[in-house]
Amino acid sequence: MVNAIVLMNVEPKMINEVAQKLVDIDGVSEVYSVGGRFDLVAMVRVPDNEALARVVTEHFLQVDGIKASETLIAYRSVSKFDMERLFSVGA
Amino acid sequence: MVNAIVLMNVEPKMINEVAQKLVDIDGVSEVYSVGGRFDLVAMVRVPDNEALARVVTEHFLQVDGIKASETLIAYRSVSKFDMERLFSVGA
Amino acid sequence: MVNAIVLMNVEPKMINEVAQKLVDIDGVSEVYSVGGRFDLVAMVRVPDNEALARVVTEHFLQVDGIKASETLIAYRSVSKFDMERLFSVGA
Amino acid sequence: MVNAIVLMNVEPKMINEVAQKLVDIDGVSEVYSVGGRFDLVAMVRVPDNEALARVVTEHFLQVDGIKASETLIAYRSVSKFDMERLFSVGA
Amino acid sequence: MVNAIVLMNVEPKMINEVAQKLVDIDGVSEVYSVGGRFDLVAMVRVPDNEALARVVTEHFLQVDGIKASETLIAYRSVSKFDMERLFSVGA
Amino acid sequence: MVNAIVLMNVEPKMINEVAQKLVDIDGVSEVYSVGGRFDLVAMVRVPDNEALARVVTEHFLQVDGIKASETLIAYRSVSKFDMERLFSVGA
Amino acid sequence: MVNAIVLMNVEPKMINEVAQKLVDIDGVSEVYSVGGRFDLVAMVRVPDNEALARVVTEHFLQVDGIKASETLIAYRSVSKFDMERLFSVGA
Amino acid sequence: MVNAIVLMNVEPKMINEVAQKLVDIDGVSEVYSVGGRFDLVAMVRVPDNEALARVVTEHFLQVDGIKASETLIAYRSVSKFDMERLFSVGA
Amino acid sequence: MVNAIVLMNVEPKMINEVAQKLVDIDGVSEVYSVGGRFDLVAMVRVPDNEALARVVTEHFLQVDGIKASETLIAYRSVSKFDMERLFSVGA
Amino acid sequence: MVNAIVLMNVEPKMINEVAQKLVDIDGVSEVYSVGGRFDLVAMVRVPDNEALARVVTEHFLQVDGIKASETLIAYRSVSKFDMERLFSVGA
């Protein structure tokens, strides 16, 4: 799996609307409205780099109202919880 | 719950060590080694702003090797999945 | 209570007008016209993060003439005066 | 009265200590630990520019642990509440 | 008296025209065309902060062709010459 | 005559000391302690570019405590008052 | 041979289209869609600086959708593999 | 395969030495000394993101003399030549 | 004589055209198309600061296609060759 | 011939000394002390890119006192005067 954190600046009047559209995209798990230099942060989790390419260029950047974006691709992640275990809790 | 995304620049030779120390802090769920202008991104999830203050100033910023950090506090989050449901899958 | 300091750049000809509109928003206590890299600074004080989300995205960023904004969310504040005591001076 | 908002970057391990020292300075009303590009924000309220000069150069900038600071001097402020009235509530 | 130095970026084709309009404003003593990151620098000298507010927001920022401006408000000035003495030379 | 505006960042604890040393340099007429991204602004007025070179490199930049400086050389100035006339007022 | 690495920011909706047009230009060997502050990176390899001038100004910068570009001209390159040898493998 | 372009600023006196050490690292194909804001650019080509993590954190960032680095991870690449074919030319 | 180096960003499609127009201006000796953060660099050599003012504001900045410019005014120059001697070689 | 413009920031107290050392390097024709964001600008003119590599990495960057440098490599230059003709004036 490949994780990416996308930092975005958005048209001031469209923040809630853009956030809603982004979270509906396959591979986007969460979208945060944040304080600071950026307006929105989206968490993307996809099977591989090619899927990331499709999510970013074909879906993400087609959303109106995004003025600038910076995609931080994670090449390694350390997690406190084992996410796979979560899904098998009831198994 | 309050979510925060912490963007960090770290001493080049200490990236893996810092990442490991950060993920051991209470309230930190994941730490990513990322490409781009930043070196590490940590996801923090705590009950309230006061807990965030403690995590950031008493634990996070006491870790050696962090050169600069920028904490993006989320004032709203939109999630695709209902995390609470995950935990009750087996219930 | 959650405090936030909002730094703004505003259309040069609309500074006074924007300042007046901002101070009329619920949760905004003061607006300063300042020297330096920013044009206006607004102090926001609301009950919780969700209220901050509403103030910022539904009221603040709908005001015409704001070119860029950066919201500094305070996760802790230290005050010289006990504000509550002020209100009870005459009690 | 002259108002100023001081944005600061502080040594990571000294944030709480610096915040406490700043709030003890005459003319400083509140100090916020904030998310984003800055670490601390202090609100200064003094009788005139000469008092501001004394507070900033003789007290503020003598505190150890401040790496960089940017003072936003307000040349006008619009307030929702009439602060003077607060003090006379009990009169 | 309050002094302020205003750094400006101006539409390339309007530099001389903007400089002339600025120097005609009450409270502006000199305007310089400068090399470097900025195009024009104006020196403002007014009785108090409220007068500065009027000069900047009601006159300065109403001039067409100013793309960006940054006002450096002086909270203290050290002068080699005693300006008052100059005016009394012939007295 | 050549005018230059020198913007400076100074060691926090040395601002007043540096300002005093700068104003004593021949060719420096005024030094301002300012709010914003810079700490001090010095106004230099010398007969020609070669004199400016001497003032800046042999005197200015030899003062301890200046961390960074940016010299804005004016290639033209528009003045409201005719400075020469001031000196001849009593003639 | 002269190598150059061209870093580009591109209109969000045109990334794939611009990448395809760039790789079709003579002298461009590869185009990468990348995470971080830039959107596309193109590798250019031409016989001399004059050829680089033609590729950049007459072909590259005529492509619609490039908002900003920064060309890093290599004045020396160290390669692990001897590229010439590759072509003679079957000889 | 995952491609990454690493932009670096290096201690001025160590550029040639750092370039040589980098090109000896497994997965680094070429290192360029470049003009502009960066000093060195390294091209990395490895089987997957985990290999990129090892190359960057365990080898790259352990080289002395690198002051700052920014890794642009390619999530898609378009190539004019089919590299695999090159190797089979003589087949 | 006064020397100035003018760094410019230019509309991508107009680089060659702007370069040609600039070199035709009196006082401009050479124009370079360069790699890096800037697109064009022009060398200006004029008798005095007032001539520089005329060249920059009346000729340079009237050329269409210049998006941003930064004029570095030289207050001193050290030359390996004595230019005057060059002109008298054949005398 | 390859031309390059090198923009430098230098230790404040060493500007004149560094300028003198740079102009003595083969291939450096002129060094300017300039106003603005940079301290020194050097003009380099060498036969080819490999010579530029030697001048920059083996001579330039070995000079003490250079804090940061940015080399703008010209891939094309347009000159008002034909420099070669100058040398043959007396022929």
mmCIF file with all atom_site columns, C-alpha atoms in Angstrom, chain A residues 10-78:
data_model
loop_
_atom_site.group_PDB
_atom_site.id
_atom_site.type_symbol
_atom_site.label_atom_id
_atom_site.label_alt_id
_atom_site.label_comp_id
_atom_site.label_asym_id
_atom_site.label_entity_id
_atom_site.label_seq_id
_atom_site.pdbx_PDB_ins_code
_atom_site.Cartn_x
_atom_site.Cartn_y
_atom_site.Cartn_z
_atom_site.occupancy
_atom_site.B_iso_or_equiv
_atom_site.pdbx_formal_charge
_atom_site.auth_seq_id
_atom_site.auth_comp_id
_atom_site.auth_asym_id
_atom_site.auth_atom_id
_atom_site.pdbx_PDB_model_num
ATOM 1  C CA . VAL A 1 10 ? -8.512  26.204 -1.796  1.00 0.00 ? 10 VAL A CA 1
ATOM 2  C CA . GLU A 1 11 ? -10.732 29.077 -2.940  1.00 0.00 ? 11 GLU A CA 1
ATOM 3  C CA . PRO A 1 12 ? -11.897 30.633 0.374   1.00 0.00 ? 12 PRO A CA 1
ATOM 4  C CA . LYS A 1 13 ? -15.606 30.312 -0.375  1.00 0.00 ? 13 LYS A CA 1
ATOM 5  C CA . MET A 1 14 ? -15.412 26.660 -1.498  1.00 0.00 ? 14 MET A CA 1
ATOM 6  C CA . ILE A 1 15 ? -13.633 24.907 1.392   1.00 0.00 ? 15 ILE A CA 1
ATOM 7  C CA . ASN A 1 16 ? -16.528 22.779 2.646   1.00 0.00 ? 16 ASN A CA 1
ATOM 8  C CA . GLU A 1 17 ? -17.643 21.901 -0.870  1.00 0.00 ? 17 GLU A CA 1
ATOM 9  C CA . VAL A 1 18 ? -14.152 20.824 -1.982  1.00 0.00 ? 18 VAL A CA 1
ATOM 10 C CA . ALA A 1 19 ? -13.644 18.770 1.200   1.00 0.00 ? 19 ALA A CA 1
ATOM 11 C CA . GLN A 1 20 ? -16.859 16.867 0.531   1.00 0.00 ? 20 GLN A CA 1
ATOM 12 C CA . LYS A 1 21 ? -15.939 16.139 -3.106  1.00 0.00 ? 21 LYS A CA 1
ATOM 13 C CA . LEU A 1 22 ? -12.466 14.913 -2.154  1.00 0.00 ? 22 LEU A CA 1
ATOM 14 C CA . VAL A 1 23 ? -13.636 12.455 0.506   1.00 0.00 ? 23 VAL A CA 1
ATOM 15 C CA . ASP A 1 24 ? -15.924 10.850 -2.065  1.00 0.00 ? 24 ASP A CA 1
ATOM 16 C CA . ILE A 1 25 ? -12.927 9.907  -4.245  1.00 0.00 ? 25 ILE A CA 1
ATOM 17 C CA . ASP A 1 26 ? -11.839 6.257  -4.103  1.00 0.00 ? 26 ASP A CA 1
ATOM 18 C CA . GLY A 1 27 ? -8.611  5.954  -2.125  1.00 0.00 ? 27 GLY A CA 1
ATOM 19 C CA . VAL A 1 28 ? -9.194  9.097  -0.034  1.00 0.00 ? 28 VAL A CA 1
ATOM 20 C CA . SER A 1 29 ? -9.838  8.099  3.572   1.00 0.00 ? 29 SER A CA 1
ATOM 21 C CA . GLU A 1 30 ? -10.044 11.427 5.400   1.00 0.00 ? 30 GLU A CA 1
ATOM 22 C CA . VAL A 1 31 ? -10.059 15.153 4.660   1.00 0.00 ? 31 VAL A CA 1
ATOM 23 C CA . TYR A 1 32 ? -9.174  17.720 7.335   1.00 0.00 ? 32 TYR A CA 1
ATOM 24 C CA . SER A 1 33 ? -9.935  21.465 7.418   1.00 0.00 ? 33 SER A CA 1
ATOM 25 C CA . VAL A 1 34 ? -6.810  22.819 9.085   1.00 0.00 ? 34 VAL A CA 1
ATOM 26 C CA . GLY A 1 35 ? -5.343  26.010 10.495  1.00 0.00 ? 35 GLY A CA 1
ATOM 27 C CA . GLY A 1 36 ? -2.019  27.349 9.228   1.00 0.00 ? 36 GLY A CA 1
ATOM 28 C CA . ARG A 1 37 ? -0.630  27.888 5.738   1.00 0.00 ? 37 ARG A CA 1
ATOM 29 C CA . PHE A 1 38 ? -2.820  25.226 4.167   1.00 0.00 ? 38 PHE A CA 1
ATOM 30 C CA . ASP A 1 39 ? -6.613  24.949 4.042   1.00 0.00 ? 39 ASP A CA 1
ATOM 31 C CA . LEU A 1 40 ? -7.247  21.242 3.554   1.00 0.00 ? 40 LEU A CA 1
ATOM 32 C CA . VAL A 1 41 ? -5.249  18.051 4.129   1.00 0.00 ? 41 VAL A CA 1
ATOM 33 C CA . ALA A 1 42 ? -6.335  14.788 2.491   1.00 0.00 ? 42 ALA A CA 1
ATOM 34 C CA . MET A 1 43 ? -5.100  11.318 3.409   1.00 0.00 ? 43 MET A CA 1
ATOM 35 C CA . VAL A 1 44 ? -4.772  8.967  0.439   1.00 0.00 ? 44 VAL A CA 1
ATOM 36 C CA . ARG A 1 45 ? -4.194  5.207  0.715   1.00 0.00 ? 45 ARG A CA 1
ATOM 37 C CA . VAL A 1 46 ? -3.954  3.200  -2.503  1.00 0.00 ? 46 VAL A CA 1
ATOM 38 C CA . PRO A 1 47 ? -2.460  -0.157 -3.621  1.00 0.00 ? 47 PRO A CA 1
ATOM 39 C CA . ASP A 1 48 ? 0.500   1.239  -5.609  1.00 0.00 ? 48 ASP A CA 1
ATOM 40 C CA . ASN A 1 49 ? 2.133   4.316  -7.237  1.00 0.00 ? 49 ASN A CA 1
ATOM 41 C CA . GLU A 1 50 ? 0.176   3.861  -10.460 1.00 0.00 ? 50 GLU A CA 1
ATOM 42 C CA . ALA A 1 51 ? -3.106  3.995  -8.501  1.00 0.00 ? 51 ALA A CA 1
ATOM 43 C CA . LEU A 1 52 ? -1.815  7.129  -6.783  1.00 0.00 ? 52 LEU A CA 1
ATOM 44 C CA . ALA A 1 53 ? -1.151  8.669  -10.209 1.00 0.00 ? 53 ALA A CA 1
ATOM 45 C CA . ARG A 1 54 ? -4.748  7.961  -11.255 1.00 0.00 ? 54 ARG A CA 1
ATOM 46 C CA . VAL A 1 55 ? -6.256  9.279  -8.002  1.00 0.00 ? 55 VAL A CA 1
ATOM 47 C CA . VAL A 1 56 ? -4.214  12.491 -8.082  1.00 0.00 ? 56 VAL A CA 1
ATOM 48 C CA . THR A 1 57 ? -4.243  13.444 -11.771 1.00 0.00 ? 57 THR A CA 1
ATOM 49 C CA . GLU A 1 58 ? -7.588  12.023 -12.907 1.00 0.00 ? 58 GLU A CA 1
ATOM 50 C CA . HIS A 1 59 ? -9.767  12.674 -9.842  1.00 0.00 ? 59 HIS A CA 1
ATOM 51 C CA . PHE A 1 60 ? -8.150  15.022 -7.306  1.00 0.00 ? 60 PHE A CA 1
ATOM 52 C CA . LEU A 1 61 ? -6.874  17.725 -9.606  1.00 0.00 ? 61 LEU A CA 1
ATOM 53 C CA . GLN A 1 62 ? -10.121 17.754 -11.618 1.00 0.00 ? 62 GLN A CA 1
ATOM 54 C CA . VAL A 1 63 ? -12.000 19.154 -8.598  1.00 0.00 ? 63 VAL A CA 1
ATOM 55 C CA . ASP A 1 64 ? -12.755 22.869 -9.049  1.00 0.00 ? 64 ASP A CA 1
ATOM 56 C CA . GLY A 1 65 ? -11.596 25.289 -6.383  1.00 0.00 ? 65 GLY A CA 1
ATOM 57 C CA . ILE A 1 66 ? -8.142  23.827 -5.636  1.00 0.00 ? 66 ILE A CA 1
ATOM 58 C CA . LYS A 1 67 ? -5.638  26.666 -6.132  1.00 0.00 ? 67 LYS A CA 1
ATOM 59 C CA . ALA A 1 68 ? -2.465  24.793 -5.207  1.00 0.00 ? 68 ALA A CA 1
ATOM 60 C CA . SER A 1 69 ? -1.568  21.347 -3.948  1.00 0.00 ? 69 SER A CA 1
ATOM 61 C CA . GLU A 1 70 ? 1.509   19.569 -2.671  1.00 0.00 ? 70 GLU A CA 1
ATOM 62 C CA . THR A 1 71 ? 1.501   15.780 -2.470  1.00 0.00 ? 71 THR A CA 1
ATOM 63 C CA . LEU A 1 72 ? 3.737   14.236 0.183   1.00 0.00 ? 72 LEU A CA 1
ATOM 64 C CA . ILE A 1 73 ? 4.290   10.612 -0.865  1.00 0.00 ? 73 ILE A CA 1
ATOM 65 C CA . ALA A 1 74 ? 5.198   8.357  2.052   1.00 0.00 ? 74 ALA A CA 1
ATOM 66 C CA . TYR A 1 75 ? 7.919   5.847  1.235   1.00 0.00 ? 75 TYR A CA 1
ATOM 67 C CA . ARG A 1 76 ? 7.622   4.270  4.673   1.00 0.00 ? 76 ARG A CA 1
ATOM 68 C CA . SER A 1 77 ? 5.089   4.402  7.480   1.00 0.00 ? 77 SER A CA 1
ATOM 69 C CA . VAL A 1 78 ? 5.290   3.380  11.114  1.00 0.00 ? 78 VAL A CA 1
#
